[in-house]
Short mmCIF file of C-alpha atoms and ligand atoms in Angstrom, two decimals:
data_model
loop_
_atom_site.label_atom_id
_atom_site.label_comp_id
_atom_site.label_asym_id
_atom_site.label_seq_id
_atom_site.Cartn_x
_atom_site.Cartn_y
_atom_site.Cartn_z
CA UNK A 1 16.80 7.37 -15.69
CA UNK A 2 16.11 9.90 -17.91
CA UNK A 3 18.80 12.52 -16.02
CA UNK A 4 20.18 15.40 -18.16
CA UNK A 5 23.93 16.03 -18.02
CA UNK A 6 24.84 18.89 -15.93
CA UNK A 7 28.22 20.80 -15.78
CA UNK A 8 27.82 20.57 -12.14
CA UNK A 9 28.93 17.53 -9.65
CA UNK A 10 25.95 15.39 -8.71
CA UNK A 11 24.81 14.78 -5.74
CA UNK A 12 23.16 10.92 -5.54
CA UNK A 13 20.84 11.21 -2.40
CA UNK A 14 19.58 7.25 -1.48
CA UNK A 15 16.43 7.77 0.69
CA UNK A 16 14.13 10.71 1.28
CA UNK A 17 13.93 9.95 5.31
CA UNK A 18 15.02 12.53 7.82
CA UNK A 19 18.27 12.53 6.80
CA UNK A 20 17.99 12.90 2.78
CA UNK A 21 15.10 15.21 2.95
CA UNK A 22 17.25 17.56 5.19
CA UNK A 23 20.15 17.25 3.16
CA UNK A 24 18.15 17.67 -0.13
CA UNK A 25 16.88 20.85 1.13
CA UNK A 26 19.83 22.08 2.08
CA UNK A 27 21.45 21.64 -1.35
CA UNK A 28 18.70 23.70 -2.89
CA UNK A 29 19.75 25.65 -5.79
CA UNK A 30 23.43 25.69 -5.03
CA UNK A 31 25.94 24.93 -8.44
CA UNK A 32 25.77 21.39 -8.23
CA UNK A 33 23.00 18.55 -9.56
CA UNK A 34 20.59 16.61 -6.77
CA UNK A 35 19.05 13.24 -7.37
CA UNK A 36 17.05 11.95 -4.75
CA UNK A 37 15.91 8.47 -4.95
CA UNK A 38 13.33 6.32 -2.76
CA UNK A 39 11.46 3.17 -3.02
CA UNK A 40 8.80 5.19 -1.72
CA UNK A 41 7.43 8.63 -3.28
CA UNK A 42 6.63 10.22 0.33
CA UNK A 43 8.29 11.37 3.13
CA UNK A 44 7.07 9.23 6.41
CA UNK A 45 6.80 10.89 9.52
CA UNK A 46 7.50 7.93 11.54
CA UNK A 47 6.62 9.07 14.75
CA UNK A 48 3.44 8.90 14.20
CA UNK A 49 2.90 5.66 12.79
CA UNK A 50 1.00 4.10 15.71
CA UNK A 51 -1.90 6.87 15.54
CA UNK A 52 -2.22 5.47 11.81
CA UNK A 53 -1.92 1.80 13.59
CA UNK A 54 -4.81 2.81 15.62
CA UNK A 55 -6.89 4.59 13.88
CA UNK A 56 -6.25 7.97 15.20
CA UNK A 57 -5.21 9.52 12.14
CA UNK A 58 -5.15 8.72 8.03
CA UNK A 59 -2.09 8.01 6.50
CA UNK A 60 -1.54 10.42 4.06
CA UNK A 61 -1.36 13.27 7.07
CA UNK A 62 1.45 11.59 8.19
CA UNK A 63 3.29 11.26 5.12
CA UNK A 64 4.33 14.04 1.95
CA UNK A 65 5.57 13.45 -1.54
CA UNK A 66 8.84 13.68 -1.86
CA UNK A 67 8.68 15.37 -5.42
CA UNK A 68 6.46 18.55 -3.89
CA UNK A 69 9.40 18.91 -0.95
CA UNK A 70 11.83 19.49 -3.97
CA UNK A 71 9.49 21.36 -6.43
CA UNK A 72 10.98 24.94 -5.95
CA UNK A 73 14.82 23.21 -6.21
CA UNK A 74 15.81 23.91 -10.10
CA UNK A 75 18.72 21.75 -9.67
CA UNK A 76 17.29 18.62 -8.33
CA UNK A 77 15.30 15.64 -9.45
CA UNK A 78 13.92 12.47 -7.87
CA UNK A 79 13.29 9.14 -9.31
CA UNK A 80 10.88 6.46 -7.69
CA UNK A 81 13.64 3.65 -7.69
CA UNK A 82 14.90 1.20 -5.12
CA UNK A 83 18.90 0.82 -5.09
CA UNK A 84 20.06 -2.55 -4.90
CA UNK A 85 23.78 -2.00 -5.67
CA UNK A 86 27.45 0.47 -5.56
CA UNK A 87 30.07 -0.07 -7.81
CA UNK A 88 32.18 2.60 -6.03
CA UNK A 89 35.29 1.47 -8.64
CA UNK A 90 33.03 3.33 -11.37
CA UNK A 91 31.07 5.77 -9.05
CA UNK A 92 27.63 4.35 -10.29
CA UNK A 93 24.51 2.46 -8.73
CA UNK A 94 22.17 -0.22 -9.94
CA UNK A 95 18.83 0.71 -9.28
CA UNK A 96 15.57 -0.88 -9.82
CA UNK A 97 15.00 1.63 -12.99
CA UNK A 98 18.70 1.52 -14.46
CA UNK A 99 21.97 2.67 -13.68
CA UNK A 100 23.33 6.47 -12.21
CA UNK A 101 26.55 7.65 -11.73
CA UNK A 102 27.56 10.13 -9.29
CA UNK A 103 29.98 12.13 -8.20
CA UNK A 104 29.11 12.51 -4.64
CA UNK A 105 27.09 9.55 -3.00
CA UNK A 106 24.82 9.71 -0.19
CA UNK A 107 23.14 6.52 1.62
CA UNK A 108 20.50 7.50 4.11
CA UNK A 109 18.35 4.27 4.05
CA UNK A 110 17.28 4.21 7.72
CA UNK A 111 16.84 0.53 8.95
CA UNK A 112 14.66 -1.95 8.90
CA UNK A 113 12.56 -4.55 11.35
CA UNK A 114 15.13 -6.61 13.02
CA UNK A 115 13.59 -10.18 14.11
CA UNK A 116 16.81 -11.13 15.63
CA UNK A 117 16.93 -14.29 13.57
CA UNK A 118 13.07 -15.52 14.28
CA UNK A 119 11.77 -16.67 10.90
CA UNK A 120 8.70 -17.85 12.81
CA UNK A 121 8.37 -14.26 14.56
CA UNK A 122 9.41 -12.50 11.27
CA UNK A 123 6.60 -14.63 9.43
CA UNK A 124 3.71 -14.26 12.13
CA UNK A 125 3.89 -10.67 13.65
CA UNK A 126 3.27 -7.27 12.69
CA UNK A 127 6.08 -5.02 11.87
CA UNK A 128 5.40 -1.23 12.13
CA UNK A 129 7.93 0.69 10.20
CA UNK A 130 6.04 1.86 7.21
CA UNK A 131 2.74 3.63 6.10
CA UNK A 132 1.51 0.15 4.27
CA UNK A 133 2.65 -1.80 7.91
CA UNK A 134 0.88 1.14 9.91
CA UNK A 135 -2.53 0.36 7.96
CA UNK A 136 -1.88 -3.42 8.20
CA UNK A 137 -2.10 -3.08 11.56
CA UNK A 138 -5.21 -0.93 11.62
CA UNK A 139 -6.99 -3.29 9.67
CA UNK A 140 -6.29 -6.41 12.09
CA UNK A 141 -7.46 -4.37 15.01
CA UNK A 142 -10.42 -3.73 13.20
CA UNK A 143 -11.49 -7.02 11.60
CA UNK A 144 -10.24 -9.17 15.02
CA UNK A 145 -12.64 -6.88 16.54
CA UNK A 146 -15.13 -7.89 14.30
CA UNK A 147 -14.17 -12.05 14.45
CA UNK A 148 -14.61 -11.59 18.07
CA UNK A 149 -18.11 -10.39 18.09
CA UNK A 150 -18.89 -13.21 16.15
CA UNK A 151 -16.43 -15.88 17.57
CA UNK A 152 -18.02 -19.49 18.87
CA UNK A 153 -15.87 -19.69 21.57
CA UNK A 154 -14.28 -18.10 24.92
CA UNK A 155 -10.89 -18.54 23.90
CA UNK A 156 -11.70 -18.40 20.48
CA UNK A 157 -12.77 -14.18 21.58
CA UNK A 158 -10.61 -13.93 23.75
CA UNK A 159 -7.34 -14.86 21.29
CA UNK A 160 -9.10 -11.88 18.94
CA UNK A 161 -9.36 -9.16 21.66
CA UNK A 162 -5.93 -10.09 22.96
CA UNK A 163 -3.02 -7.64 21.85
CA UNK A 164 0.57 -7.96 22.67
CA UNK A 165 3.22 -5.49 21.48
CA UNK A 166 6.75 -6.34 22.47
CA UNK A 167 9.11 -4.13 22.72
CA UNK A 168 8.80 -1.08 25.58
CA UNK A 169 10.43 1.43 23.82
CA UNK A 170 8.74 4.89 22.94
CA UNK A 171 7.01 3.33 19.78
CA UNK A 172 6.17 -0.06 21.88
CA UNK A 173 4.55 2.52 25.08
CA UNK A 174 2.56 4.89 23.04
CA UNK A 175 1.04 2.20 20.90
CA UNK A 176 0.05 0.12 23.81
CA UNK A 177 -1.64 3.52 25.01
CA UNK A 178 -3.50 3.92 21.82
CA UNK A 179 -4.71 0.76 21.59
CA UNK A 180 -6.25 1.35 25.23
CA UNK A 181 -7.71 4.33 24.25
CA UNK A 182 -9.83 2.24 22.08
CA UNK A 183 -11.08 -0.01 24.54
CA UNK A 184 -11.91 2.38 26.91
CA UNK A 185 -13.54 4.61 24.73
CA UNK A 186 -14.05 3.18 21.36
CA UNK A 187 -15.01 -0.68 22.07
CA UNK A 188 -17.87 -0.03 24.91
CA UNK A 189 -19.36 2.67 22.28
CA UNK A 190 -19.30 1.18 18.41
CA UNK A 191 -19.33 -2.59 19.64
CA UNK A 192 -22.22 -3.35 22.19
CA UNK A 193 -22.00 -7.18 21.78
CA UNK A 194 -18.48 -7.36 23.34
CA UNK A 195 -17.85 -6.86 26.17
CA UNK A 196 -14.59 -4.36 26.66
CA UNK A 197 -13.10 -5.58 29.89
CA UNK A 198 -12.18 -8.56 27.66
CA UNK A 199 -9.83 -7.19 25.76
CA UNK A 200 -6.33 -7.03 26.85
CA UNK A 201 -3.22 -5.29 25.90
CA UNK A 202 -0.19 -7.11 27.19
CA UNK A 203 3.29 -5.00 26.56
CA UNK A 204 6.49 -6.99 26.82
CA UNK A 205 10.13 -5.66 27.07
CA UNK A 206 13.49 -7.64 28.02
CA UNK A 207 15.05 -4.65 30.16
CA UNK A 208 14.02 -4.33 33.83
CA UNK A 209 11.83 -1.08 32.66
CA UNK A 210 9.50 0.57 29.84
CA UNK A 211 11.72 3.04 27.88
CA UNK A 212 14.81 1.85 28.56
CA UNK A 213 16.47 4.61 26.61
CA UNK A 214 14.89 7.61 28.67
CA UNK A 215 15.64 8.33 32.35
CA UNK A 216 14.78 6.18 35.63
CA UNK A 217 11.38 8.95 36.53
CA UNK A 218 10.28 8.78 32.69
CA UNK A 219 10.31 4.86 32.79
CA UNK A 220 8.33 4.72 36.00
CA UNK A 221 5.70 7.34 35.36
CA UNK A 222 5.19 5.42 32.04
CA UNK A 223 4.54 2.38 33.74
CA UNK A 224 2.24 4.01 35.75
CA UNK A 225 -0.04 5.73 33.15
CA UNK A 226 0.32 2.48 31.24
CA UNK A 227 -1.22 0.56 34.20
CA UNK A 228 -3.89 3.09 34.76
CA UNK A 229 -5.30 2.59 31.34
CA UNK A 230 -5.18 -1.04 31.75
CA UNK A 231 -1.94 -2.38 30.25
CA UNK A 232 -0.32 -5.39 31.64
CA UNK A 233 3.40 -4.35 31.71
CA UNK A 234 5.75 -7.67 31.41
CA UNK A 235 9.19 -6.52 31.88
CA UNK A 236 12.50 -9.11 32.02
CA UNK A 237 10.73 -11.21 29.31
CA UNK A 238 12.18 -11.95 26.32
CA UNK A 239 9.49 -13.65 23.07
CA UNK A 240 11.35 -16.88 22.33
CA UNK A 241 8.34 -17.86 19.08
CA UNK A 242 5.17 -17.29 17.90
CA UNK A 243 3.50 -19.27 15.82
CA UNK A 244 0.61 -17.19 15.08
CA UNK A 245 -1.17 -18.36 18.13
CA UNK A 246 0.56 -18.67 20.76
CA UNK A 247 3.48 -16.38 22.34
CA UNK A 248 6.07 -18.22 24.52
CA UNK A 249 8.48 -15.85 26.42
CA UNK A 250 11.81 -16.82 28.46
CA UNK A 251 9.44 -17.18 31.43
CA UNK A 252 6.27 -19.30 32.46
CA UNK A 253 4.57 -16.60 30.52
CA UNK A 254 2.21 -17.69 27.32
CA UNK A 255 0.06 -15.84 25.89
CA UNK A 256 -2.44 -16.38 23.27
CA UNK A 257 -3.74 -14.04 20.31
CA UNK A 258 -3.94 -13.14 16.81
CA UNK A 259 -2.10 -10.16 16.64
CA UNK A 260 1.60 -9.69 17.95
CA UNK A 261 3.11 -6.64 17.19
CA UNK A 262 6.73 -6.48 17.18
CA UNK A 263 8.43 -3.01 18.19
CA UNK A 264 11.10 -4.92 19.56
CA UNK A 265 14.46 -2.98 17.49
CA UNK A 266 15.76 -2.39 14.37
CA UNK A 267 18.69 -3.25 12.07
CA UNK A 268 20.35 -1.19 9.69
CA UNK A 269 19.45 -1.25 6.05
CA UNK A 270 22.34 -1.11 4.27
CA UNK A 271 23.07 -1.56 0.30
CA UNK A 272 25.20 -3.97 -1.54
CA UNK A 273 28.40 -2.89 -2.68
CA UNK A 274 30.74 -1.64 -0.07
CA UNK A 275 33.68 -3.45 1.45
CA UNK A 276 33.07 -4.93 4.69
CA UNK A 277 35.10 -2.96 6.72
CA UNK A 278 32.97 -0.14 6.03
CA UNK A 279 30.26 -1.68 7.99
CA UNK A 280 29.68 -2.43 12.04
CA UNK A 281 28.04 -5.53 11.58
CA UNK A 282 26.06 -5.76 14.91
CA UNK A 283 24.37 -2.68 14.09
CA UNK A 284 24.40 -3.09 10.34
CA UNK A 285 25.29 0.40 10.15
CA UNK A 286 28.18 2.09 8.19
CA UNK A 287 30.88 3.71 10.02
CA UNK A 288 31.78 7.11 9.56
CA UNK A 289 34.08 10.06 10.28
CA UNK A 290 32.70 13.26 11.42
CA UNK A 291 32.17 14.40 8.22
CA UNK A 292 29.94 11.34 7.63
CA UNK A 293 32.45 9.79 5.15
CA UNK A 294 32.01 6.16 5.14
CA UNK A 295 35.64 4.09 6.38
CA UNK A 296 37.74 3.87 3.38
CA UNK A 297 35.66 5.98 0.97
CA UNK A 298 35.83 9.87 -0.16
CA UNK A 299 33.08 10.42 -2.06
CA UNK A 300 30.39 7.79 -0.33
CA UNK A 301 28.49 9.27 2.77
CA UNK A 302 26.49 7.61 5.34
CA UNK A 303 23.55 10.02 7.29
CA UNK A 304 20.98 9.22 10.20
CA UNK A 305 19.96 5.53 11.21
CA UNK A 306 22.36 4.00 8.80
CA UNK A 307 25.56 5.72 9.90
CA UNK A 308 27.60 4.55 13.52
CA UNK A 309 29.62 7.39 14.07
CA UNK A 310 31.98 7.20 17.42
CA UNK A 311 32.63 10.07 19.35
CA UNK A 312 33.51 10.52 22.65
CA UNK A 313 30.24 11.07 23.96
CA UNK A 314 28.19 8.44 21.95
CA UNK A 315 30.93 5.39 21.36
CA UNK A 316 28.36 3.35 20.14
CA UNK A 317 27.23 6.22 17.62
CA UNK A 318 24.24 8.49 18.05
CA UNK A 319 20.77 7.41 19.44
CA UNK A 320 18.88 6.03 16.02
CA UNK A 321 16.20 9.23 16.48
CA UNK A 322 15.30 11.69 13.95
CA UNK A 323 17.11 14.45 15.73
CA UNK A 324 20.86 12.78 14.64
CA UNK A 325 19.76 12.12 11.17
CA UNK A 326 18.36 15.87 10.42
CA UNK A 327 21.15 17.62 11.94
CA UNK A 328 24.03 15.53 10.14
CA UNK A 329 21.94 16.33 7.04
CA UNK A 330 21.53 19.78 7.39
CA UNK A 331 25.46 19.64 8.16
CA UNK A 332 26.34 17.55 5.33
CA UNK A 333 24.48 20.30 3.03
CA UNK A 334 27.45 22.56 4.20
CA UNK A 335 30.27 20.34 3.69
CA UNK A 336 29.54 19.52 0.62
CA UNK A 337 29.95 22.56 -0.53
CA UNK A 338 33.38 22.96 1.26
CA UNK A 339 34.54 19.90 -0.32
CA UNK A 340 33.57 20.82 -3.91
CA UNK A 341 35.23 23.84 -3.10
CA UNK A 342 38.04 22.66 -1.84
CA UNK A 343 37.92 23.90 1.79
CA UNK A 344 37.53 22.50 5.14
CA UNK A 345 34.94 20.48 6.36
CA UNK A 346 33.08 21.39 9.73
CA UNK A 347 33.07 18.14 12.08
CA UNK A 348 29.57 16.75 13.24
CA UNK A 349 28.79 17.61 16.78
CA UNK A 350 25.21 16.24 17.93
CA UNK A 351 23.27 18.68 20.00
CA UNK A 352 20.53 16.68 21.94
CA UNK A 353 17.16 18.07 22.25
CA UNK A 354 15.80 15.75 24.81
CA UNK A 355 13.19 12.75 24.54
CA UNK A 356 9.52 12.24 24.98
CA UNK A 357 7.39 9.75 24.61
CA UNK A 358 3.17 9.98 25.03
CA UNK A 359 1.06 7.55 26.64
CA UNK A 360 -2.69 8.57 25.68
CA UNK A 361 -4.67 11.37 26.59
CA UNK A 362 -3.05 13.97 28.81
CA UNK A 363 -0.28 11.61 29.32
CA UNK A 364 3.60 12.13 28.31
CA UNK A 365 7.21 11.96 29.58
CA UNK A 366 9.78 14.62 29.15
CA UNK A 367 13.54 14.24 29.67
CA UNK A 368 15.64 17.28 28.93
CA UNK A 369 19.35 17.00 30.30
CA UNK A 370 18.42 19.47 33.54
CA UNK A 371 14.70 18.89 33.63
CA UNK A 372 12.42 15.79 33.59
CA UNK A 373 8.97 15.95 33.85
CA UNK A 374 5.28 14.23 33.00
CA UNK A 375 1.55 14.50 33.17
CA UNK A 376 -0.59 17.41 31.35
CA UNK A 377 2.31 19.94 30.53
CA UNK A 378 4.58 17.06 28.92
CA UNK A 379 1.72 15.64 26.67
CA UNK A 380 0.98 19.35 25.55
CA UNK A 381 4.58 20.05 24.89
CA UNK A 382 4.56 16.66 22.85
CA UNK A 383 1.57 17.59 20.99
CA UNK A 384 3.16 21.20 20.01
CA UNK A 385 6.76 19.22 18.55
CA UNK A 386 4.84 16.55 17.09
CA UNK A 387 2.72 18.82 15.04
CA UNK A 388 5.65 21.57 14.16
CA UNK A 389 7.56 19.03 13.12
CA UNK A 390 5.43 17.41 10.33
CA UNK A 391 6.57 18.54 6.81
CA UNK A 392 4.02 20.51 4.82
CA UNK A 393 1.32 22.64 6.36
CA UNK A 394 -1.73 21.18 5.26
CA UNK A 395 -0.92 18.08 7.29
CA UNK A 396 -0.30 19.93 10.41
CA UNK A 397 -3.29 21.65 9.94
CA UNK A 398 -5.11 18.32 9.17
CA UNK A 399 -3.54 16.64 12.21
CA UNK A 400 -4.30 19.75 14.45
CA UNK A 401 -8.01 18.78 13.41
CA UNK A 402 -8.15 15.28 14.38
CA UNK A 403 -6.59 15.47 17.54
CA UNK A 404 -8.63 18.50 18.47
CA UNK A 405 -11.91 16.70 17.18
CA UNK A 406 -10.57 13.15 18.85
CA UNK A 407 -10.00 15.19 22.03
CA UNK A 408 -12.96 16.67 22.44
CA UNK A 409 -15.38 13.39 21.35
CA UNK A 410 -13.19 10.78 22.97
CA UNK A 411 -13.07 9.45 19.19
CA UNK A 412 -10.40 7.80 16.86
CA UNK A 413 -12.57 8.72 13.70
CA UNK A 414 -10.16 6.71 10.98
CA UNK A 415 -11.64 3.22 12.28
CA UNK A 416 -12.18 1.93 8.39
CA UNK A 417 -10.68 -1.54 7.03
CA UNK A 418 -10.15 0.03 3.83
CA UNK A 419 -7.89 -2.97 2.27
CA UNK A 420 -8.16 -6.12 4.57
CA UNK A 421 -5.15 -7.79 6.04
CA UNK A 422 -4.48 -11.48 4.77
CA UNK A 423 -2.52 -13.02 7.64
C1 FAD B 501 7.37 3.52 14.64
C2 FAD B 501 8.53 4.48 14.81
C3 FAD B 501 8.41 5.52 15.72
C4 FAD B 501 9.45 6.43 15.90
N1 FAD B 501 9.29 7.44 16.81
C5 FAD B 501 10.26 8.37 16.93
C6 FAD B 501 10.08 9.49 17.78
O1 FAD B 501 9.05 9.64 18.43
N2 FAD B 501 11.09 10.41 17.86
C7 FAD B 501 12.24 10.26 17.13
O2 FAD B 501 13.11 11.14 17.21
N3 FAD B 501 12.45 9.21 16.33
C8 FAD B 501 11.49 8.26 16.21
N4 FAD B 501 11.68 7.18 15.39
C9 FAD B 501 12.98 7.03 14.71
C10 FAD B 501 13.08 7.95 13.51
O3 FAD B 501 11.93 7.83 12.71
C11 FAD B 501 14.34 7.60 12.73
O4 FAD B 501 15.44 7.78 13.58
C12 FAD B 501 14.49 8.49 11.51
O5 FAD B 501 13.42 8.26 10.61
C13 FAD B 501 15.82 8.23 10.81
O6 FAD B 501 15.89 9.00 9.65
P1 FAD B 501 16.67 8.46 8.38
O7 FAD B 501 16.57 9.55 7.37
O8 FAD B 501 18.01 7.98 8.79
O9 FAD B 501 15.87 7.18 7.88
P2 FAD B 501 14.33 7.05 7.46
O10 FAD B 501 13.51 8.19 7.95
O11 FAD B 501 13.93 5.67 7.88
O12 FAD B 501 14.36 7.12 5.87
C14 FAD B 501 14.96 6.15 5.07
C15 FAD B 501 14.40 6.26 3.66
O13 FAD B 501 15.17 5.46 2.80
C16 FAD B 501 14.34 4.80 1.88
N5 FAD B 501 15.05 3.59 1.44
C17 FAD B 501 15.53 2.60 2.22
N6 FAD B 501 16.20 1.70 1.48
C18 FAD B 501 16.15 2.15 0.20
C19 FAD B 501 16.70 1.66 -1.04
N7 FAD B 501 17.43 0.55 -1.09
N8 FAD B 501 16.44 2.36 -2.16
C20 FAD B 501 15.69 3.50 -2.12
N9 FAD B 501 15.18 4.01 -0.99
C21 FAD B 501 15.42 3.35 0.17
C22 FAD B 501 13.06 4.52 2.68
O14 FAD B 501 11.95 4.34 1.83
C23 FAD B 501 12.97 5.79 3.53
O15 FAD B 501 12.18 6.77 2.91
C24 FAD B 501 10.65 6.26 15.18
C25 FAD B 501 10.77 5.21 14.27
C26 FAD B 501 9.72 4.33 14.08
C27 FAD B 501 9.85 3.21 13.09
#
């Protein structure tokens, strides 16, 4: 891997999310060595995602190399490499470009799509959990909308201009928003041989309300602003297959289309190696102390998505959000240091910030712990976190651009099929 030898410990940080970015930084220039490996060489800002999926913004303002976030660091390296393996007898990991040992290891790998066992679901839908999967998406908005125009048939059009997302969750509500936003305002303008009230965006979630995590007011005003943009909310329903044609739910509820897009949870993305009993295995997530150690190791952390730590307020372990993930990194930077140095570590104590969630234009829901709110104020107060919290300042600045210039045009200006989707 090309590494030099260092008289320092190294630090092996497994994914540049959230977490490992955080953590990375926080290690900057301290007496110790950093790697930092991903399978990717950019940060994603995951959040945003679905204004990639539909066509609101380009990718690469949504996402920042990983190398440039460590430049100034003179102790720390990354490597391009996906890690498929711990051998914690020998403190080393297989990777896809060779072998590393460390002396400290750190596994923030996030999760992954989680089909709950559907091979035919897994095989037909669209996941949206990466930059490639975000444009994937884009493009099979973009070229159904394009088969439709041209389509023989009724049904034929009317499978092409039919979305379903499933999965009401924040990333499930503002995507179905987005994708309403262009056909209100996009269809009736670029594509004047369909007609717009023909396309329909059906969301589906198995709870008895849209954003089942948030509070009782942010679930209902959702629903609402969902249903004035044209959304057909399906809650209690459950996808039992899709074939790439047809949807069948758990009730008399079947819906046809060409594009499902599955928001519906995710699983944790663990790595080989570890003994089972480090891992919860509903969750696929590794269990840690408060210190993030992972069960029955002292030198192998777990941070963010991929770590289920208990505490008295969050038994199940913390909400899989970024807030979690950057605070135990930033926290983690600390200990560290107290462990190399042989003092005590501090124990992780999650402060939540609140939740939001934006549904189009003007639209959001706010829940702080005393205060919950929506409309105008809440989408403006989503729009200012959003943006601040984007790494690097060229992409805020380039974000801050689009949105303004989408706002005031009623436009989602990245509507290109730059590399077409093969279903
Ligand atoms: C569409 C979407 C919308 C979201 N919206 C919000 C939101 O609005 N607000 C919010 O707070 N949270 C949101 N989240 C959740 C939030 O993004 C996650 O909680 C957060 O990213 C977790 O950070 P992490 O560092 O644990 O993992 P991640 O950010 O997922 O990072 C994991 C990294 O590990 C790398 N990796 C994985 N496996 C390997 C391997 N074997 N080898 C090398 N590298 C590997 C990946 O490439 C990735 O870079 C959203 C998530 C999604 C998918």
């Amino acid at each position: 891997m090309n590494i030099p030898k260092s008289k320092f410990p190294r630090i092996v940080i497994i994914g540049g999310g959230f977490a490992g970015v955080n953590l990375a930084k926080s290690l900057a220039n301290k007496d110790l060595q950093v790697v930092l490996l991903d399978k990717h060489n950019y940060h994603t800002f995951q959040p945003l995602l679905y204004q990639v999926s539909s066509s609101g913004l380009e990718p690469d303002s949504i996402a920042y190399p990983l190398r440039k976030i460590i430049k100034k660091h003179k102790n720390s390296f990354f490597r391009l490499a996906e890690v498929d393996y711990i051998h914690a007898d020998k403190n080393e990991i297989t990777t896809s470009i060779g072998a590393l040992s460390y002396d400290y290891l750190v596994i923030a790998t996030g999760t992954k799509t989680n089909y709950f066992g559907s091979k035919s679901i897994e095989a037909n839908s669209m996941p949206m959990k990466s930059v490639p999967q975000a444009l994937n998406i884009r493009s099979l908005i973009l070229q159904n909308f394009e088969k439709a125009a041209i389509a023989n048939s009724e049904k034929e059009r009317q499978a092409y201009l039919n979305f379903v997302i499933v999965g009401g969750g924040p990333t499930g509500v503002e995507l179905a928003g987005a994708i309403a936003e262009l056909k209100n305002h996009i269809l009736p303008r670029d594509y004047k041989d369909l007609n717009s009230s023909d396309m329909q965006i059906h969301l589906l979630e198995g709870a008895n309300r849209v954003l089942p995590p948030m509070s009782e007011h942010a679930s209902k005003k959702a629903e609402g602003f969902l249903q004035t943009l044209g959304v057909h909310v399906h809650t209690n329903v459950f996808v039992k297959d899709y074939d790439g044609k047809l949807v069948t739910t758990n009730s008399d509820l079947k819906l046809h289309t060409e594009t499902l897009i599955w928001a519906a949870g995710v699983t944790g993305s663990p790595i080989h190696g570890l003994k089972a009993e480090s891992m919860l295995e509903r969750a696929n997530r590794y269990k840690v102390n408060r210190f993030n150690q992972i069960e029955g190791y002292h030198t192998i952390f777990a941070l963010g998505d991929i770590a289920s730590m208990s505490t008295e307020n969050y038994p199940n372990g913390h909400p899989q959000v970024a807030q979690p993930a950057i605070q135990q990194g930033k926290l983690l930077g600390k200990n560290l240091m107290r462990f190399i140095k042989n003092q005590s570590p501090k124990p992780f104590t999650y402060k939540d910030k609140g939740s939001m969630a934006t549904i189009g234009r003007n639209k959001a829901v706010v829940d702080l712990k005393h205060f919950k709110f929506g409309g105008f104020f809440a989408w403006f107060i989503w729009m200012f976190i959003h943006l601040m919290s984007l790494v690097g300042f060229r992409n805020r600045v380039i974000v801050f651009f689009n949105w303004s210039y989408n706002y005031i045009n009623f436009d989602k200006a990245a509507r290109l099929i730059i590399r077409p989707f093969k279903k």
